[in-house]
Coordinates of C-alpha atoms in Angstrom, one line a residue:
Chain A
X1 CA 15.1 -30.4 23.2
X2 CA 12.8 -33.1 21.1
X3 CA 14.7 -33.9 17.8
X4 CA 11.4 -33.5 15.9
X5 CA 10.3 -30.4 17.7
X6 CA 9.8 -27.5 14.6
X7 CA 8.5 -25.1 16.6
X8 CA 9.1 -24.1 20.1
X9 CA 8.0 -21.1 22.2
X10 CA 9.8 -20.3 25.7
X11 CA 7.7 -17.6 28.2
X12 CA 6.3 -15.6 25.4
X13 CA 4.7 -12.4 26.4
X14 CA 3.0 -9.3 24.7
X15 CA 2.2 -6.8 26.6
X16 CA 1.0 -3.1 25.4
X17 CA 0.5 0.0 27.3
X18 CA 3.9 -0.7 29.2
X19 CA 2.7 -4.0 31.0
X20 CA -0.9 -2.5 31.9
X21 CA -2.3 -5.6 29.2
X22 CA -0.9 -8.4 29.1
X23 CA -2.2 -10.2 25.5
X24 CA 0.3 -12.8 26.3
X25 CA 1.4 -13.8 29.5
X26 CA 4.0 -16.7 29.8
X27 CA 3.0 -18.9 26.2
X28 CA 5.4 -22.0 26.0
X29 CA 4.3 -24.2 23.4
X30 CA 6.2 -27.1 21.4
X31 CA 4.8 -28.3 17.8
X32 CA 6.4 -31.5 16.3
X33 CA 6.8 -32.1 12.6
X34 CA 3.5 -33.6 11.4
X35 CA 1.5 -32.5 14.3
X36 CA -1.5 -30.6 13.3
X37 CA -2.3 -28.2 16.4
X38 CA -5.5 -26.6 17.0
X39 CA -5.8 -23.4 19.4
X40 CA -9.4 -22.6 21.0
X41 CA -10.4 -20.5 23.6
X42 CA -12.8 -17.4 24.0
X43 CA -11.9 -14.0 22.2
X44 CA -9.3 -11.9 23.5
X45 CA -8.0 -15.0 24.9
X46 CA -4.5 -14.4 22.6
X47 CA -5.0 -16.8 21.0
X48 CA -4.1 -15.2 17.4
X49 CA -1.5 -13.6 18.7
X50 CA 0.2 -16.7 19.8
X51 CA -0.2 -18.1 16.0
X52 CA 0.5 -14.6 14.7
X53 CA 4.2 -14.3 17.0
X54 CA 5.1 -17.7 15.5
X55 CA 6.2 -15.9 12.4
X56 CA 6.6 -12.6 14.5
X57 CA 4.2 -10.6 12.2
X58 CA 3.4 -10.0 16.2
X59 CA 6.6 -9.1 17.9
X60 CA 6.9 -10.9 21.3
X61 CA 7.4 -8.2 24.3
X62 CA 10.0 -10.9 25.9
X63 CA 10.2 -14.9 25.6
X64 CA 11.9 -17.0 22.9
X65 CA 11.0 -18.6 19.5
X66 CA 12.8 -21.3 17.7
X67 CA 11.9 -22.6 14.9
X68 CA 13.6 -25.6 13.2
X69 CA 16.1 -25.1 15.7
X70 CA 16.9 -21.6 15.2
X71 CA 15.8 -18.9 17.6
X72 CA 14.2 -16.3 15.4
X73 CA 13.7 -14.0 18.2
X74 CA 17.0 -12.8 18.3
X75 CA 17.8 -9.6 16.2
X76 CA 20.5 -11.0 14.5
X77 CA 18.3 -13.8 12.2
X78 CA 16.8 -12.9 9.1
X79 CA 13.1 -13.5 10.0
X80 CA 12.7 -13.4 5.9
X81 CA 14.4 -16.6 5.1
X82 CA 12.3 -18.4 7.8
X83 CA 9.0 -16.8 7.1
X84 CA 9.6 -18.6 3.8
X85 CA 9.0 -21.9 5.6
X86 CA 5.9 -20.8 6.9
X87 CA 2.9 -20.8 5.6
X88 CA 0.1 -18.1 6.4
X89 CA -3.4 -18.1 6.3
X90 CA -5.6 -15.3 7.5
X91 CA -8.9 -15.0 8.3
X92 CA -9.9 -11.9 5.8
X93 CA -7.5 -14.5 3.3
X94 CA -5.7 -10.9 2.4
X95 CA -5.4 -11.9 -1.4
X96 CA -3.7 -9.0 -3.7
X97 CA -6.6 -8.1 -5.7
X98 CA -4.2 -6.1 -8.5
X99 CA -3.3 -10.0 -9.3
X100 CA -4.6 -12.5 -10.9
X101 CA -5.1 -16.1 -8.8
X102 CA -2.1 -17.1 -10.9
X103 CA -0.1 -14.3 -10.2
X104 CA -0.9 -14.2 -6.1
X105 CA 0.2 -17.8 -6.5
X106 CA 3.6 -17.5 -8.3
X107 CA 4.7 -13.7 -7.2
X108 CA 6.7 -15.0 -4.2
X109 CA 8.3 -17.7 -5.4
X110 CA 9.6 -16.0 -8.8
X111 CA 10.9 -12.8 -6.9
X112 CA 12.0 -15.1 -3.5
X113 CA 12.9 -18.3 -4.3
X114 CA 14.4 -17.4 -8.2
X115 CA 11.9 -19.9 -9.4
X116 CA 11.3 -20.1 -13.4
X117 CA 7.9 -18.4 -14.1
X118 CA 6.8 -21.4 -16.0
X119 CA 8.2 -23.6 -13.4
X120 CA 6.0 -21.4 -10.5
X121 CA 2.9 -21.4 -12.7
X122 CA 3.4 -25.1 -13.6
X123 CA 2.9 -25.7 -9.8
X124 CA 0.5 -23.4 -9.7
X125 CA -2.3 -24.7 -11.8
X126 CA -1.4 -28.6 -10.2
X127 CA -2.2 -27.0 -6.8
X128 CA -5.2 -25.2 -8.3
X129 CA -6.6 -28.7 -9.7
X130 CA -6.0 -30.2 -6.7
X131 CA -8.5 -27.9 -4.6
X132 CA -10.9 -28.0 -7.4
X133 CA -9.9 -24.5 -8.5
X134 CA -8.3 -25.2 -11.7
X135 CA -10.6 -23.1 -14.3
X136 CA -10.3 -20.1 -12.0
X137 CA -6.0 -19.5 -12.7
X138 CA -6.4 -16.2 -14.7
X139 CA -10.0 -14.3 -12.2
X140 CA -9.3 -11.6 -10.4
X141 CA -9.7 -12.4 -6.3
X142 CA -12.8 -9.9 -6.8
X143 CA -14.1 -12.3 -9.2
X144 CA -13.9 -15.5 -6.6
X145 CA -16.5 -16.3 -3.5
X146 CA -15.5 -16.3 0.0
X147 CA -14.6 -19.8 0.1
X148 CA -12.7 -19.8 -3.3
X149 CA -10.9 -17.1 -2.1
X150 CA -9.9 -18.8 1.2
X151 CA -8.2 -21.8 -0.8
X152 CA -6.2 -19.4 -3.4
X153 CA -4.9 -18.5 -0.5
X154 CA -4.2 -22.2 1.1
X155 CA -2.7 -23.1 -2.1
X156 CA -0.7 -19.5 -2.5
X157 CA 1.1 -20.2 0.7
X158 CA 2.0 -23.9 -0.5
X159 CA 3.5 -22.6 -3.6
X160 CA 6.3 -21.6 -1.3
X161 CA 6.4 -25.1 0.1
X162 CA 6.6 -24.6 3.5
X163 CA 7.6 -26.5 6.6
X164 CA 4.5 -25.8 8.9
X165 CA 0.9 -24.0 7.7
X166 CA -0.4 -21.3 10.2
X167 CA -4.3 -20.7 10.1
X168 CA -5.9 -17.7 11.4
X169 CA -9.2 -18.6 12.1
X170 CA -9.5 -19.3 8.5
X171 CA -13.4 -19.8 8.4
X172 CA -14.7 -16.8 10.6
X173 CA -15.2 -14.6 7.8
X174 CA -16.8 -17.2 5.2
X175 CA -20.7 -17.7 4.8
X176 CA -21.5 -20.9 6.6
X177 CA -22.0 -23.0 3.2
X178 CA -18.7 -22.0 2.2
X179 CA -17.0 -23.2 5.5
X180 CA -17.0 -27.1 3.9
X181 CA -14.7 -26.8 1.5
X182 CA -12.3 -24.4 3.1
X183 CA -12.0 -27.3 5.5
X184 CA -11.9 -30.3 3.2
X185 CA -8.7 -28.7 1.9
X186 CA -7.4 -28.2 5.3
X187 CA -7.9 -32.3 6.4
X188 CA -6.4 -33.2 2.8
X189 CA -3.5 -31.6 3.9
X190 CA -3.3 -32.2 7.5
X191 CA -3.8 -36.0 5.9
X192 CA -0.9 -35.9 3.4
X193 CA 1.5 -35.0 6.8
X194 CA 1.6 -31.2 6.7
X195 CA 2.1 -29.4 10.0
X196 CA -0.6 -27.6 10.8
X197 CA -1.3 -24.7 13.7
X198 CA -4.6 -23.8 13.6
X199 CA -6.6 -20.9 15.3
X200 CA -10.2 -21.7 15.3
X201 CA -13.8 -22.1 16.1
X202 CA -14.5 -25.0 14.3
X203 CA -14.6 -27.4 17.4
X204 CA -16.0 -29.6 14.6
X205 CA -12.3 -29.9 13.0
X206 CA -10.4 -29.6 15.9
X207 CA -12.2 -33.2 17.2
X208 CA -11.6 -34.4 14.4
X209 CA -8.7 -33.7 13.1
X210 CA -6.5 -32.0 15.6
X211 CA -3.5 -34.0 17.0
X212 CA -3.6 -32.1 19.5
X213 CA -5.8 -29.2 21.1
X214 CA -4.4 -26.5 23.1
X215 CA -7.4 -24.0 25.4
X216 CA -6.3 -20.6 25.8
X217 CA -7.9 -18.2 28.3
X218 CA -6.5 -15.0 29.5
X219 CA -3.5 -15.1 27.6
X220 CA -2.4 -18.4 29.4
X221 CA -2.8 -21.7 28.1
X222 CA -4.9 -23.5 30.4
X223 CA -5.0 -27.0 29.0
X224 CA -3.6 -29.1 26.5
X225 CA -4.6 -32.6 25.7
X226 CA -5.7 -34.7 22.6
X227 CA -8.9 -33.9 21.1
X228 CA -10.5 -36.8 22.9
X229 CA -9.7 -35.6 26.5
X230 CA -10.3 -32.1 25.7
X231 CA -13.7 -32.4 25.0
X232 CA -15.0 -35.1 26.9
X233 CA -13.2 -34.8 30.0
X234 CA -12.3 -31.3 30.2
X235 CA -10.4 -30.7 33.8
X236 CA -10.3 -26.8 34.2
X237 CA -13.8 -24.8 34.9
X238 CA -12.5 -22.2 32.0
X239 CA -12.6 -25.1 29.8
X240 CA -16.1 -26.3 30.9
X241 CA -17.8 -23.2 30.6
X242 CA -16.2 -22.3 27.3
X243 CA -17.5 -26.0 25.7
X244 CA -20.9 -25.7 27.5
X245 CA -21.6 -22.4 25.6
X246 CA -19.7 -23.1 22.1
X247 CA -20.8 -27.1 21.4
Chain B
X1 CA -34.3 39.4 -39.5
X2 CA -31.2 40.8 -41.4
X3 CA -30.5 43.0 -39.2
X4 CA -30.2 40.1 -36.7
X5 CA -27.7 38.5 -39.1
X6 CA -25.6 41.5 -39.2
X7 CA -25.5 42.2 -35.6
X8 CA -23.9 38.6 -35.7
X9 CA -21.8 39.6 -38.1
X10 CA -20.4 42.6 -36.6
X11 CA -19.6 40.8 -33.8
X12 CA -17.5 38.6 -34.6
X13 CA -15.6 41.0 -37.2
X14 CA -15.0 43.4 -33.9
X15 CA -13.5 40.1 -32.5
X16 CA -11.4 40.0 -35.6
X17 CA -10.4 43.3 -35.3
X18 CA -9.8 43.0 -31.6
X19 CA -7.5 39.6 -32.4
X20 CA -5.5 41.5 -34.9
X21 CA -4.7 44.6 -32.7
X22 CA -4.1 42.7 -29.5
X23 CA -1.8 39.4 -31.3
X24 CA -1.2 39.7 -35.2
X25 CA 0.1 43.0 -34.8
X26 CA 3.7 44.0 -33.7
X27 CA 4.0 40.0 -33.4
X28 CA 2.6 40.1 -29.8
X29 CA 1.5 36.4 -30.5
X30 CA 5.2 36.1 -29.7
X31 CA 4.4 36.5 -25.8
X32 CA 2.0 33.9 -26.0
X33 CA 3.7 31.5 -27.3
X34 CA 6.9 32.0 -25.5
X35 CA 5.1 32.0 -22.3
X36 CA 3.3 29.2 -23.0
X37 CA 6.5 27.6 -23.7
X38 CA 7.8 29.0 -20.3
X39 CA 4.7 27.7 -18.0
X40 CA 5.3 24.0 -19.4
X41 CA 9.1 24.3 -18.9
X42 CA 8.7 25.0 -15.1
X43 CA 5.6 23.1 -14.9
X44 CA 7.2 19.6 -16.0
X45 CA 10.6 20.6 -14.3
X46 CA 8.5 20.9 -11.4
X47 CA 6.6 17.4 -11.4
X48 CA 9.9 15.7 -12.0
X49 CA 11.2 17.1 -9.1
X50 CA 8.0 17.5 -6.9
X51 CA 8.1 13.4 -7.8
X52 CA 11.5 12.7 -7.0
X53 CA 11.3 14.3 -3.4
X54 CA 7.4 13.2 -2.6
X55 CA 8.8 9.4 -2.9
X56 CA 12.0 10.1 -1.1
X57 CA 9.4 12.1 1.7
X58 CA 6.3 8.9 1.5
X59 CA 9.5 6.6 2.1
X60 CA 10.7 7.7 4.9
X61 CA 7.2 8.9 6.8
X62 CA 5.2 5.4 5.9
X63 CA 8.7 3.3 6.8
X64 CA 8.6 5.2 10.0
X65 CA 5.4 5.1 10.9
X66 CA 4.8 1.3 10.1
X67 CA 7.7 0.7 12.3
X68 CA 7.5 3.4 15.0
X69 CA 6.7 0.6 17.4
X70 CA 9.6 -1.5 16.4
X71 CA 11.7 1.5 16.5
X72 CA 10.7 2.3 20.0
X73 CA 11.5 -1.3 21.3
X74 CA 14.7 -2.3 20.0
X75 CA 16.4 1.6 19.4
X76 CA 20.0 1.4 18.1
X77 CA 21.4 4.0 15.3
X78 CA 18.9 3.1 12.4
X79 CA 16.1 4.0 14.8
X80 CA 17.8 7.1 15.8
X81 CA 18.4 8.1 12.5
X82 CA 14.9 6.9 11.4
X83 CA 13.6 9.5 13.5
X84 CA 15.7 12.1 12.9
X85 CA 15.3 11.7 9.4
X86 CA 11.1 12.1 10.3
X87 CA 11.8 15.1 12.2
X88 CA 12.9 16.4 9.0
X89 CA 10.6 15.5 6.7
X90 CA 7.9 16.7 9.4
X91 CA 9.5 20.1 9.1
X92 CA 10.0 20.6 5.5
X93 CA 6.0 19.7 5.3
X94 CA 4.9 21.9 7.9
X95 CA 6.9 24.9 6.3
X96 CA 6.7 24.0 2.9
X97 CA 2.6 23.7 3.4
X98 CA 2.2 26.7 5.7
X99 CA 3.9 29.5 3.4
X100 CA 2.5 30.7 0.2
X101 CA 4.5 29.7 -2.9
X102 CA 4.8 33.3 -3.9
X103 CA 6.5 34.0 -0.5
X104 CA 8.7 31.0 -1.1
X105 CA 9.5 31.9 -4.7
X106 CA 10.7 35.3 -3.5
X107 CA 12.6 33.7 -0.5
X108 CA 14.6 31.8 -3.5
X109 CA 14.9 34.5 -5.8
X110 CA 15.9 37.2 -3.5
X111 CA 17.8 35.2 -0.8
X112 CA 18.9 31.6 -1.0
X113 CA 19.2 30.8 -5.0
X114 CA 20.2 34.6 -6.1
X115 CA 22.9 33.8 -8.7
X116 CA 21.0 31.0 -10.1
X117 CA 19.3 31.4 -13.3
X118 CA 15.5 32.5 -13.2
X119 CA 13.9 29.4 -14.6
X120 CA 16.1 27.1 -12.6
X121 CA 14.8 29.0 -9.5
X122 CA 11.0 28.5 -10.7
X123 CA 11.7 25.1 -11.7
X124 CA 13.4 24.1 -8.2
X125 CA 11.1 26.5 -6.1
X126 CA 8.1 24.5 -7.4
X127 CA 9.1 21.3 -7.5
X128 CA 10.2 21.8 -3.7
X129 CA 7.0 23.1 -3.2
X130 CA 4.6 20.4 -5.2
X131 CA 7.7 17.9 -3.5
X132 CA 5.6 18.5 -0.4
X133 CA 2.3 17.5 -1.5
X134 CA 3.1 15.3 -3.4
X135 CA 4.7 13.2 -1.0
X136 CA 1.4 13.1 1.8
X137 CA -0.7 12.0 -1.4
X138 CA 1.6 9.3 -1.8
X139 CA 1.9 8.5 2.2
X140 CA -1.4 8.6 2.3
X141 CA -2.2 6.1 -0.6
X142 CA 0.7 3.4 1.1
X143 CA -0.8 4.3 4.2
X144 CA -5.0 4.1 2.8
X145 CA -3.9 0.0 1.8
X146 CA -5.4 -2.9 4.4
X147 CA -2.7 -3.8 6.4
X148 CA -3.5 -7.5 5.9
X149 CA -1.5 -7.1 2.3
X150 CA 1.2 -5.9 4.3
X151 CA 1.2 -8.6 6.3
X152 CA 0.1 -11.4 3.6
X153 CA 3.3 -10.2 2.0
X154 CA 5.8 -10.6 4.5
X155 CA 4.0 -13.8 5.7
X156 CA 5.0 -15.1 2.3
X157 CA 8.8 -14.0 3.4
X158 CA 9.0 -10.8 1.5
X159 CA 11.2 -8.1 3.3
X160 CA 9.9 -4.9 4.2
X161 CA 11.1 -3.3 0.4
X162 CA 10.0 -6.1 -1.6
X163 CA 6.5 -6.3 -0.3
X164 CA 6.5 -2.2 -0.8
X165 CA 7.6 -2.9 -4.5
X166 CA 5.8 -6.0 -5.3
X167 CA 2.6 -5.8 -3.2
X168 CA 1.9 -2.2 -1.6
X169 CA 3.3 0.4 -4.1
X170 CA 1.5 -0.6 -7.1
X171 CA -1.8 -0.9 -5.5
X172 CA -1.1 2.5 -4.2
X173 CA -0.2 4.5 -7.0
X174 CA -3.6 2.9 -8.5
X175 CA -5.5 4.7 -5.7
X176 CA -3.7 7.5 -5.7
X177 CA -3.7 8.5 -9.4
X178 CA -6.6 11.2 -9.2
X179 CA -5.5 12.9 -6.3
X180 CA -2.2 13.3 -7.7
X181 CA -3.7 14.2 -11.1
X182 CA -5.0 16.8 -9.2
X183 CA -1.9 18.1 -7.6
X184 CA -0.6 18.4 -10.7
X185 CA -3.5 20.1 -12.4
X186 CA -3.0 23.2 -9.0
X187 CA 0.8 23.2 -9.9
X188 CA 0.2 24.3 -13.3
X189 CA -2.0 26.7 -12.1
X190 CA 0.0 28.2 -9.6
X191 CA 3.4 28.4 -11.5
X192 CA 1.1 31.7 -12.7
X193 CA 2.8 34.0 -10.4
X194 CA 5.9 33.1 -11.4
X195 CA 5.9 36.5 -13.1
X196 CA 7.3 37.9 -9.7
X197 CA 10.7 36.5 -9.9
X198 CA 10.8 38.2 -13.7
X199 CA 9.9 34.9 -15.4
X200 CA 8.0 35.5 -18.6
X201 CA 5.2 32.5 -18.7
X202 CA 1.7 33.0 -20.1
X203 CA -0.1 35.3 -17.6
X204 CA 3.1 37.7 -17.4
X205 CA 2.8 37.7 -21.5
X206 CA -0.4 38.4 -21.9
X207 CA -0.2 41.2 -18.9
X208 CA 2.3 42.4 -21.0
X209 CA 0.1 42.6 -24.0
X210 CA -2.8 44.0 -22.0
X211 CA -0.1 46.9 -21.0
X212 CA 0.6 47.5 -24.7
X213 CA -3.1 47.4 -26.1
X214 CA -5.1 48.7 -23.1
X215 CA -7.9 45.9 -24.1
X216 CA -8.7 43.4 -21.6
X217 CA -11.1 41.1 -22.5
X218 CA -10.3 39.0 -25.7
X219 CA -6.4 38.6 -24.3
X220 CA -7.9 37.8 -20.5
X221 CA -10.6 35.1 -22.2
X222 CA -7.5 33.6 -24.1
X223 CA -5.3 32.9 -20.8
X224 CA -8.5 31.1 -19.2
X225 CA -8.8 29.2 -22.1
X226 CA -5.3 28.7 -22.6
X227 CA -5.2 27.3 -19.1
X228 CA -8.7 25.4 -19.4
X229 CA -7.4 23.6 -22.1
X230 CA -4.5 22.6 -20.7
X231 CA -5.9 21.0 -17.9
X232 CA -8.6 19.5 -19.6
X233 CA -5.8 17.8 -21.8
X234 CA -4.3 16.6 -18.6
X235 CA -7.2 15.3 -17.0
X236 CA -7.8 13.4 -20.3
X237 CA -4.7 11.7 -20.1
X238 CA -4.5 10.6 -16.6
X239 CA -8.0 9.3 -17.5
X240 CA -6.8 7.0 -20.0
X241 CA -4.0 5.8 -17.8
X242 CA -6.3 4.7 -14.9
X243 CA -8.3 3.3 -17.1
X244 CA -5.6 1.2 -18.4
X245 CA -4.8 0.1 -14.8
X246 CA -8.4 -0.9 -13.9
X247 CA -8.5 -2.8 -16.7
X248 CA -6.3 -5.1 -15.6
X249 CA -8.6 -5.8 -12.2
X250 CA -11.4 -7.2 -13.5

């Protein structure tokens, strides 16, 4: 195993209906520290359920996760400790909308990570100012656009300082102006060394940012290269057709 | 035009009349009183306990169902047990919902609770009773929020209890607030019967002074009232408490 592998996937597989489906069909993927990893394929592809078993909020039918080195798949770890490492973004950004920005920011790391509520807050409002957010710390997540909303949520999951970020298709649901400055914060970050997996259609970000792009089809990855050789020599005619339709 | 005045006036001094024959005297006020005093004793007896076993109920049911996949997969005791304790829960709804409460208060009385004292069987027949209800209004309510806050909070590394305390319950007690209100509102209503098992609470008092009197309608338009009132003083306050929990949204 590659010393600075932090996560690493062996055969995963999701099946439902007793095997009739396979979502998932034999996933191995391995994401180094600092690597920022962009997933693209067609829909249905399972593609957001590989990003979504990496935390296991999607429980893997068989096949084996380990993250920094621990395999998380197995009954006995407690899958709370690590999801604390792990960052989650989601595509409907799922803020709570009986809190306050400043309170979806600083709930988990009070109650999880015994932090000092001025301490949490503190880091809060830097994060805030830092995605160009910092007058909104006391509105309500009904009070915020689509694309405000999007980097509470960034920045919520950074309060817990994570080891890796894990974006579901963060821009699908955001008006198209709005799509800018969800992804601004994203390069920032992927800049400032932050591992990244990223579920997207954004072929946009994944050229130009991606360290590495992954194609799913059919619940199978198909290829994997740099961002360079997936899009401009593209081997497989699943990857082919996909690009000719979506650039 | 004066005799249009004293028509009025006749009126209400026959209402007079009829207040002091049917209340003032032989201090029959007394029944009034004392029953109202008996209705509210069962009532809130009954909401505590109707509260107690509705969350214990919602727990179970919404833990179950959230993880019935999970518990499929893996098995092992907890998941047998999980789904035993379901099956319970399942039943007690099914007969608790499918009986009428007078039945059920009867049952008690007569059968299961028979030296227990009569309030305590009103008390616990009800709350069993409202327990029932109570608990799909609050299922319902963990069950009505998206589960991408479910998810948001265990992403965040919550455990399945934290992000029900921190993140699901309070926005669900927030949605559920009028329904319950309501729930309520039918249990004080309904502990009206509870004249069968010999209790003495409002209606049974003023059925008692309708026995004594023979006059119907002043002592009848008083228990609506009574009852109108009471509810309306309810509603009021459940009001002001979701108001107070909007407020804090936007």
């Amino acid at each position: 195993m590659n010393g600075n592998s932090l996560i690493r996937t062996e055969g995963l597989c999701k099946h439902y209906k007793n095997g009739k489906i396979k979502a998932l069909d034999g996933v191995d993927v391995d994401i180094e520290k600092g690597e920022v990893v962009v997933i693209i394929g067609p829909s249905g592809s399972g593609k957001s359920t590989v990003l979504r078993s990496l935390n296991l909020l999607e429980l893997p039918t068989s096949g084996h996760i380990y993250f920094e080195g621990v395999d998380i798949t197995d009954k006995k770890t407690n899958i709370n400790m690590h999801r604390q490492k792990m960052g989650m973004v989601f595509q409907h950004f799922n803020l709570f909308p009986n809190m306050n920005v400043l309170k979806n920011m600083t709930v988990a790391p009070v109650q999880l990570k015994k932090m000092k509520k001025e301490d949490a807050e503190k880091k809060a409002r830097e994060l805030l100012e830092v995605v160009g957010l910092g007058d909104r710390a006391e509105s309500y997540p009904s009070q915020l656009s689509g694309g405000q909303k999007q980097r509470v949520a960034i920045v919520r999951a950074l309060c817990m300082e994570p080891d890796v970020m894990l974006f579901d298709e963060p821009t699908s649901a955001l008006d198209p102006e709005m799509v800018g400055e969800v992804l601004d914060v994203m390069k920032d970050l992927a800049r400032q060394g932050m591992t990244m997996v990223v579920v997207t259609h954004e072929m946009g970000f994944a050229r130009e940012v991606a360290s590495r792009v992954i194609f799913m089809a059919d619940g199978k990855i198909v290829e994997e290269n740099t961002p360079k050789e997936i899009f401009e020599n593209p081997q497989s005619d699943r990857l082919k057709g996909f690009l000719a339709k979506v650039l | 035009m004066s005799e249009f005045f004293n028509s009025i006036g006749d009126f209400f001094v026959k209402i007079k009349d009829d207040f002091v024959f049917n209340f003032i005297e032989g201090e029959r006020w007394r029944y009034v009183t004392d029953g109202l005093k008996m209705t509210l004793i069962v009532t809130i007896g009954a909401v505590i306990i109707g509260i107690i076993i509705g969350v214990v109920i919602a727990a179970i049911r919404s833990t179950y169902d959230k993880n019935e996949e999970e518990y499929r997969r893996r098995g092992g005791v907890g998941a047998v047990i999980m789904r035993i304790l379901n099956g319970i829960c399942k039943i007690y709804l099914t007969v608790i919902r499918g009986t009428p409460v007078v039945v059920q208060l009867l049952i008690m009385y007569l059968i299961v609770l028979v030296s227990t004292e009569e309030v305590m069987v009103g008390i616990i027949t009800f709350g069993i009773n409202s327990g029932a209800y109570v608990a799909e209004i609050f299922r319902s309510g963990i069950m009505s929020i998206d589960p991408g806050q479910f998810e948001a909070g265990r992403s965040l590394g919550f455990n399945y209890v934290q992000t029900m305390r921190f993140i699901i319950i309070p926005q669900a007690f927030k949605n559920v607030l009028p329904t319950l209100c309501n729930e309520f509102i039918a249990l004080l209503k309904e502990t009206s019967v509870m004249g069968y098992i010999a209790l003495q609470d409002l209606t049974k008092g003023i059925y008692i002074i309708m026995g004594r009197t023979y006059s119907y309608v002043l002592p009848l338009t008083i228990l609506a009232l009574s009852y109108l009132i009471m509810v309306m003083i309810l509603t009021w306050l459940v009001g002001r408490l979701e108001r107070r929990l909007r407020a804090s949204e936007r």
